[in-house]
Amino acid sequence: MENKTWTVPDLLQFSGGYWNICTLHAGVKLDIFTPLAEGETTAPELAGRLQLDPRGLAMLLNALAAMGLVEKRGESYAATPFAVEYLSKSSPAYLGHIVMHHHHLMESWIHLDKAVASGAPVRERVSHAADEEARESFEMGMFNLAMQMAPCIVPRIDLTGRRRLLDLGGGPGTYAIHFCLHNPELTAVVVDLPTTRPFAEKTIARFGLSDRIAFTDGDFIAREIEGRYDVAWLSHILHGEGPEGCAVMLRRAVTALEPGGLLLVQEFILDDTLDGPLFPALFSLNMLVGTPHGQAYAEGELKEMLTAAGLTDVRRIPLELPNGAGVMAGTVRG
């Protein structure tokens, strides 16, 4: 990767950048934007409605206004159009779940040095967390992200003639939903941990697809996958495991596919030099602090894994996706 030219002001602004992050997180956690999306209000009026301290809330509102997420007119405040669309719970495009997921990750990132020194995680895996708020933020945060990504990916993948899709580790089923909406003859099964079922069934029903998409409890590391499929979608699950765990998941997915079946893997993909793009490199650290063996993988590493699992025609689908995301594909030998 090309080295960035740093200046002292850059360094200091970067080091204190968490102030902006914490301000955004506080606004979402306190649900500031939902009432502000309804119309202008003063800090004392909003403080009474939300049962918050007027002085503290005024400071937060002023900072959010300085960040461009709140508009201030005299002594009144309102959400900006962007905040109305993405930070108000009344909006169908609400992204607060992924913001809160990021918030729940912050405590572990503070201890990144300990994770680097020990090579071991400093938190439990969020997908397995007992804390219901953290688990909901994770599951619905994955829904937030997938709703942004799926429309860019699904139309570019030809599933003509395929009838049964396995969404392995599919969380709330967002990709299964989009694949089924785009392919009217397709049915799908989402396989994930039992704690995911309420989120998945609610989301699938919201899109009117309960008759075409089923949810099955399954620990696909511990046991084989039930059923037969002609396409499998593995989105952002390999990074939670080391190479051995990835090999198990891929073998189980391949075993569940019919001859000629298509296996698709989405990940944040590193360059083969491992020093970029930036987001996958940082995401690898997120796996360090949160999992025993997880990491981001390079394109070459993923190709080797898919080939070792018995797939042919292994390739990266040409897609322009944010944050270094990419989709690898391979076909089960006939």
Short mmCIF file of C-alpha atoms in Angstrom, two decimals:
data_model
loop_
_atom_site.label_atom_id
_atom_site.label_comp_id
_atom_site.label_asym_id
_atom_site.label_seq_id
_atom_site.Cartn_x
_atom_site.Cartn_y
_atom_site.Cartn_z
CA MET A 1 0.00 0.00 0.00
CA GLU A 2 1.10 3.59 -0.67
CA ASN A 3 2.22 5.28 2.52
CA LYS A 4 0.13 8.20 3.79
CA THR A 5 1.98 11.47 4.34
CA TRP A 6 1.18 12.46 7.91
CA THR A 7 1.37 15.89 9.54
CA VAL A 8 1.29 16.69 13.26
CA PRO A 9 -2.24 18.23 12.99
CA ASP A 10 -3.37 15.09 11.13
CA LEU A 11 -2.00 12.91 13.91
CA LEU A 12 -3.61 14.89 16.71
CA GLN A 13 -6.99 15.10 14.95
CA PHE A 14 -6.85 11.39 14.22
CA SER A 15 -5.93 10.53 17.81
CA GLY A 16 -8.90 12.49 19.16
CA GLY A 17 -11.32 11.29 16.51
CA TYR A 18 -13.18 9.17 19.05
CA TRP A 19 -14.81 12.36 20.37
CA ASN A 20 -16.89 12.53 17.20
CA ILE A 21 -17.65 8.81 17.41
CA CYS A 22 -18.80 8.97 21.03
CA THR A 23 -20.99 12.00 20.28
CA LEU A 24 -22.75 10.14 17.46
CA HIS A 25 -23.15 7.01 19.60
CA ALA A 26 -24.62 9.02 22.47
CA GLY A 27 -27.15 10.64 20.13
CA VAL A 28 -28.26 7.24 18.81
CA LYS A 29 -28.25 5.49 22.20
CA LEU A 30 -30.37 8.25 23.76
CA ASP A 31 -32.63 8.22 20.65
CA ILE A 32 -32.20 11.95 20.11
CA PHE A 33 -32.92 11.84 16.38
CA THR A 34 -36.37 10.24 16.41
CA PRO A 35 -38.14 13.15 18.17
CA LEU A 36 -35.98 15.68 16.29
CA ALA A 37 -37.23 14.15 13.03
CA GLU A 38 -40.80 15.09 14.03
CA GLY A 39 -40.07 18.81 14.14
CA GLU A 40 -38.19 21.60 15.89
CA THR A 41 -37.90 21.61 19.66
CA THR A 42 -35.78 23.31 22.31
CA ALA A 43 -33.27 21.56 24.52
CA PRO A 44 -35.41 21.94 27.70
CA GLU A 45 -38.50 20.62 25.89
CA LEU A 46 -36.64 17.61 24.52
CA ALA A 47 -34.91 17.00 27.85
CA GLY A 48 -38.31 16.79 29.55
CA ARG A 49 -39.60 14.40 26.92
CA LEU A 50 -36.57 12.11 27.14
CA GLN A 51 -35.98 12.58 30.87
CA LEU A 52 -32.46 13.92 30.38
CA ASP A 53 -30.51 16.76 31.98
CA PRO A 54 -31.20 19.97 30.00
CA ARG A 55 -27.63 21.27 30.27
CA GLY A 56 -26.04 18.01 29.15
CA LEU A 57 -28.53 17.58 26.33
CA ALA A 58 -27.94 21.14 25.07
CA MET A 59 -24.21 20.44 24.88
CA LEU A 60 -24.84 17.22 22.96
CA LEU A 61 -27.25 18.93 20.55
CA ASN A 62 -24.78 21.73 19.89
CA ALA A 63 -22.03 19.22 19.16
CA LEU A 64 -24.32 17.24 16.84
CA ALA A 65 -25.18 20.52 15.11
CA ALA A 66 -21.47 21.26 14.69
CA MET A 67 -21.11 17.78 13.12
CA GLY A 68 -23.91 18.51 10.65
CA LEU A 69 -26.42 15.96 11.96
CA VAL A 70 -28.67 18.50 13.72
CA GLU A 71 -29.87 21.91 12.52
CA LYS A 72 -30.01 24.74 15.06
CA ARG A 73 -32.35 27.69 14.50
CA GLY A 74 -32.22 30.16 17.35
CA GLU A 75 -32.87 28.08 20.46
CA SER A 76 -34.59 25.27 18.56
CA TYR A 77 -33.14 22.09 17.10
CA ALA A 78 -34.22 19.69 14.35
CA ALA A 79 -32.70 16.69 12.62
CA THR A 80 -31.06 17.21 9.25
CA PRO A 81 -32.64 15.39 6.27
CA PHE A 82 -29.81 12.84 6.42
CA ALA A 83 -30.41 12.18 10.12
CA VAL A 84 -34.16 11.93 9.53
CA GLU A 85 -33.57 9.20 6.95
CA TYR A 86 -30.87 7.16 8.66
CA LEU A 87 -30.89 7.94 12.41
CA SER A 88 -34.60 8.21 13.24
CA LYS A 89 -36.26 4.98 14.36
CA SER A 90 -39.38 5.98 12.45
CA SER A 91 -37.48 5.67 9.13
CA PRO A 92 -37.39 2.35 7.23
CA ALA A 93 -33.75 3.18 6.35
CA TYR A 94 -32.73 3.45 10.05
CA LEU A 95 -29.05 2.56 10.59
CA GLY A 96 -28.97 2.96 14.35
CA HIS A 97 -28.59 -0.79 14.91
CA ILE A 98 -25.17 -0.93 13.24
CA VAL A 99 -24.15 2.28 15.02
CA MET A 100 -25.01 0.66 18.35
CA HIS A 101 -23.16 -2.51 17.34
CA HIS A 102 -20.08 -0.37 16.80
CA HIS A 103 -20.73 1.22 20.21
CA HIS A 104 -20.75 -2.17 21.91
CA LEU A 105 -17.43 -3.03 20.27
CA MET A 106 -15.65 0.06 21.61
CA GLU A 107 -14.87 -1.30 25.06
CA SER A 108 -12.91 -4.21 23.62
CA TRP A 109 -11.05 -1.97 21.16
CA ILE A 110 -9.79 0.10 24.10
CA HIS A 111 -7.88 -3.04 25.10
CA LEU A 112 -6.44 -3.78 21.66
CA ASP A 113 -2.92 -3.63 23.10
CA LYS A 114 -3.75 -6.51 25.45
CA ALA A 115 -5.16 -8.58 22.60
CA VAL A 116 -2.03 -7.95 20.52
CA ALA A 117 0.25 -8.81 23.45
CA SER A 118 -1.59 -12.03 24.29
CA GLY A 119 -2.93 -13.05 20.88
CA ALA A 120 -6.24 -13.75 22.62
CA PRO A 121 -9.66 -12.02 22.56
CA VAL A 122 -10.64 -9.51 25.22
CA ARG A 123 -14.44 -9.95 24.80
CA GLU A 124 -16.88 -12.71 24.07
CA ARG A 125 -18.16 -13.12 20.53
CA VAL A 126 -21.01 -10.65 19.99
CA SER A 127 -23.02 -13.18 17.97
CA HIS A 128 -22.95 -15.47 21.03
CA ALA A 129 -23.47 -12.72 23.63
CA ALA A 130 -25.95 -13.20 26.44
CA ASP A 131 -26.64 -9.45 26.56
CA GLU A 132 -29.89 -9.04 24.60
CA GLU A 133 -29.26 -5.41 23.67
CA ALA A 134 -25.80 -6.20 22.27
CA ARG A 135 -27.12 -9.24 20.40
CA GLU A 136 -30.02 -7.28 18.89
CA SER A 137 -27.63 -4.52 17.79
CA PHE A 138 -25.41 -7.14 16.17
CA GLU A 139 -28.18 -9.04 14.36
CA MET A 140 -30.06 -5.97 13.17
CA GLY A 141 -26.79 -4.17 12.48
CA MET A 142 -25.98 -6.99 10.05
CA PHE A 143 -29.43 -6.35 8.56
CA ASN A 144 -28.54 -2.64 8.18
CA LEU A 145 -25.32 -3.48 6.35
CA ALA A 146 -26.83 -6.18 4.17
CA MET A 147 -29.67 -3.88 3.11
CA GLN A 148 -27.00 -1.51 1.77
CA MET A 149 -24.97 -4.25 0.06
CA ALA A 150 -27.49 -6.78 -1.24
CA PRO A 151 -28.96 -4.54 -3.98
CA CYS A 152 -25.42 -4.10 -5.36
CA ILE A 153 -24.60 -7.82 -5.27
CA VAL A 154 -27.71 -9.90 -5.94
CA PRO A 155 -28.52 -8.60 -9.46
CA ARG A 156 -24.93 -9.37 -10.53
CA ILE A 157 -25.10 -13.08 -9.61
CA ASP A 158 -26.85 -15.36 -12.10
CA LEU A 159 -28.90 -18.01 -10.31
CA THR A 160 -30.91 -19.02 -13.37
CA GLY A 161 -32.14 -22.60 -12.99
CA ARG A 162 -31.21 -22.84 -9.31
CA ARG A 163 -34.06 -23.58 -6.96
CA ARG A 164 -32.81 -24.00 -3.37
CA LEU A 165 -30.42 -21.64 -1.58
CA LEU A 166 -28.54 -22.27 1.66
CA ASP A 167 -27.84 -19.02 3.55
CA LEU A 168 -25.24 -20.29 6.01
CA GLY A 169 -24.85 -18.10 9.08
CA GLY A 170 -27.41 -15.82 7.48
CA GLY A 171 -28.47 -13.96 10.64
CA PRO A 172 -31.77 -12.18 9.99
CA GLY A 173 -31.87 -13.62 6.46
CA THR A 174 -31.37 -10.38 4.55
CA TYR A 175 -29.44 -11.91 1.65
CA ALA A 176 -31.82 -14.87 1.37
CA ILE A 177 -34.63 -12.32 1.15
CA HIS A 178 -32.96 -10.36 -1.65
CA PHE A 179 -31.98 -13.47 -3.58
CA CYS A 180 -35.57 -14.72 -3.40
CA LEU A 181 -37.04 -11.34 -4.37
CA HIS A 182 -34.75 -11.25 -7.40
CA ASN A 183 -35.29 -14.93 -8.34
CA PRO A 184 -39.01 -15.81 -8.11
CA GLU A 185 -38.42 -19.58 -8.48
CA LEU A 186 -35.93 -19.70 -5.60
CA THR A 187 -36.58 -20.94 -2.06
CA ALA A 188 -34.08 -20.64 0.79
CA VAL A 189 -33.10 -21.92 4.20
CA VAL A 190 -31.26 -19.71 6.69
CA VAL A 191 -29.06 -21.73 9.05
CA ASP A 192 -27.79 -19.97 12.17
CA LEU A 193 -27.71 -20.14 15.97
CA PRO A 194 -31.06 -20.48 17.82
CA THR A 195 -30.70 -16.98 19.29
CA THR A 196 -30.96 -15.61 15.75
CA ARG A 197 -34.36 -17.17 15.01
CA PRO A 198 -36.59 -14.33 16.36
CA PHE A 199 -34.76 -11.71 14.29
CA ALA A 200 -34.79 -13.86 11.15
CA GLU A 201 -38.44 -14.87 11.32
CA LYS A 202 -39.55 -11.28 11.98
CA THR A 203 -37.46 -9.94 9.09
CA ILE A 204 -38.53 -12.65 6.64
CA ALA A 205 -42.20 -12.05 7.53
CA ARG A 206 -41.71 -8.30 7.05
CA PHE A 207 -40.87 -8.99 3.39
CA GLY A 208 -43.75 -11.45 2.96
CA LEU A 209 -41.47 -14.41 2.28
CA SER A 210 -42.29 -16.78 5.13
CA ASP A 211 -43.64 -19.31 2.60
CA ARG A 212 -40.34 -19.38 0.67
CA ILE A 213 -37.65 -18.87 3.33
CA ALA A 214 -37.30 -21.12 6.38
CA PHE A 215 -35.00 -20.80 9.39
CA THR A 216 -33.15 -23.80 10.82
CA ASP A 217 -31.16 -23.84 14.06
CA GLY A 218 -27.66 -25.06 13.39
CA ASP A 219 -24.10 -24.97 14.67
CA PHE A 220 -22.40 -25.62 11.34
CA ILE A 221 -19.00 -26.00 13.00
CA ALA A 222 -20.22 -28.80 15.27
CA ARG A 223 -22.43 -30.80 12.91
CA GLU A 224 -23.37 -31.42 9.31
CA ILE A 225 -25.93 -29.30 7.47
CA GLU A 226 -29.29 -30.88 6.79
CA GLY A 227 -30.91 -30.75 3.36
CA ARG A 228 -29.70 -30.49 -0.22
CA TYR A 229 -29.10 -27.27 -2.13
CA ASP A 230 -27.86 -26.05 -5.49
CA VAL A 231 -26.43 -22.74 -4.26
CA ALA A 232 -24.85 -21.75 -0.93
CA TRP A 233 -24.23 -18.20 0.30
CA LEU A 234 -21.67 -17.66 3.08
CA SER A 235 -21.58 -13.96 3.93
CA HIS A 236 -19.03 -12.73 6.47
CA ILE A 237 -18.78 -15.93 8.47
CA LEU A 238 -15.33 -17.25 7.52
CA HIS A 239 -13.60 -14.31 9.22
CA GLY A 240 -14.89 -15.51 12.59
CA GLU A 241 -12.72 -18.63 12.40
CA GLY A 242 -9.12 -19.58 11.78
CA PRO A 243 -8.14 -21.60 8.70
CA GLU A 244 -9.13 -24.91 10.33
CA GLY A 245 -12.61 -23.66 11.21
CA CYS A 246 -13.01 -22.20 7.73
CA ALA A 247 -12.11 -25.56 6.22
CA VAL A 248 -14.82 -27.25 8.33
CA MET A 249 -17.50 -24.72 7.29
CA LEU A 250 -16.59 -24.92 3.63
CA ARG A 251 -16.53 -28.72 3.68
CA ARG A 252 -19.96 -28.83 5.31
CA ALA A 253 -21.36 -26.35 2.76
CA VAL A 254 -19.88 -28.26 -0.18
CA THR A 255 -21.27 -31.54 1.19
CA ALA A 256 -24.75 -29.98 1.30
CA LEU A 257 -24.55 -28.91 -2.36
CA GLU A 258 -25.63 -30.98 -5.32
CA PRO A 259 -23.06 -31.71 -8.08
CA GLY A 260 -22.69 -28.53 -10.10
CA GLY A 261 -23.81 -26.47 -7.11
CA LEU A 262 -22.54 -22.92 -6.73
CA LEU A 263 -20.82 -21.74 -3.54
CA LEU A 264 -20.51 -18.00 -2.91
CA VAL A 265 -18.42 -16.38 -0.16
CA GLN A 266 -18.54 -12.69 0.77
CA GLU A 267 -15.75 -11.28 2.94
CA PHE A 268 -13.73 -8.13 3.54
CA ILE A 269 -10.80 -9.22 1.38
CA LEU A 270 -7.19 -8.24 1.96
CA ASP A 271 -4.61 -7.83 -0.77
CA ASP A 272 -2.23 -10.77 -0.91
CA THR A 273 0.42 -8.55 0.72
CA LEU A 274 -1.98 -8.26 3.74
CA ASP A 275 -1.32 -4.50 4.18
CA GLY A 276 -4.52 -3.21 2.58
CA PRO A 277 -7.16 -2.17 1.85
CA LEU A 278 -7.47 -0.32 5.14
CA PHE A 279 -10.88 -1.58 6.26
CA PRO A 280 -10.11 -5.32 5.98
CA ALA A 281 -6.79 -4.70 7.79
CA LEU A 282 -8.62 -2.97 10.66
CA PHE A 283 -11.39 -5.57 10.57
CA SER A 284 -8.79 -8.26 11.16
CA LEU A 285 -7.95 -6.50 14.43
CA ASN A 286 -11.66 -6.52 15.30
CA MET A 287 -11.53 -10.30 14.98
CA LEU A 288 -8.41 -10.39 17.15
CA VAL A 289 -10.12 -8.61 20.06
CA GLY A 290 -13.33 -10.63 19.71
CA THR A 291 -12.55 -14.17 18.58
CA PRO A 292 -9.95 -16.83 19.44
CA HIS A 293 -8.81 -17.44 15.85
CA GLY A 294 -10.71 -15.13 13.49
CA GLN A 295 -9.12 -12.77 10.96
CA ALA A 296 -9.61 -11.17 7.58
CA TYR A 297 -8.29 -13.22 4.66
CA ALA A 298 -6.51 -12.33 1.42
CA GLU A 299 -7.93 -13.20 -1.97
CA GLY A 300 -5.22 -15.80 -2.51
CA GLU A 301 -5.96 -17.42 0.85
CA LEU A 302 -9.67 -17.63 0.04
CA LYS A 303 -8.94 -19.15 -3.36
CA GLU A 304 -6.79 -21.81 -1.71
CA MET A 305 -9.53 -22.58 0.84
CA LEU A 306 -12.24 -22.95 -1.80
CA THR A 307 -10.02 -25.12 -3.99
CA ALA A 308 -9.07 -27.33 -1.01
CA ALA A 309 -12.80 -27.76 -0.25
CA GLY A 310 -13.23 -29.42 -3.64
CA LEU A 311 -14.51 -26.50 -5.71
CA THR A 312 -13.57 -25.79 -9.30
CA ASP A 313 -13.67 -22.60 -11.38
CA VAL A 314 -12.76 -20.62 -8.25
CA ARG A 315 -12.87 -16.91 -9.00
CA ARG A 316 -13.64 -13.45 -7.63
CA ILE A 317 -16.79 -11.95 -9.06
CA PRO A 318 -16.06 -8.47 -10.49
CA LEU A 319 -17.96 -6.16 -8.15
CA GLU A 320 -17.21 -2.65 -6.90
CA LEU A 321 -18.16 -2.83 -3.21
CA PRO A 322 -17.24 -0.57 -0.26
CA ASN A 323 -14.79 -1.37 2.53
CA GLY A 324 -12.82 -3.94 0.56
CA ALA A 325 -15.76 -6.34 0.41
CA GLY A 326 -15.71 -8.95 -2.32
CA VAL A 327 -17.46 -12.13 -3.41
CA MET A 328 -15.63 -15.34 -4.27
CA ALA A 329 -17.31 -18.16 -6.20
CA GLY A 330 -16.65 -21.82 -6.89
CA THR A 331 -18.53 -24.78 -8.38
CA VAL A 332 -18.93 -28.28 -6.94
CA ARG A 333 -17.51 -30.91 -9.25
CA GLY A 334 -20.21 -32.69 -11.25
#
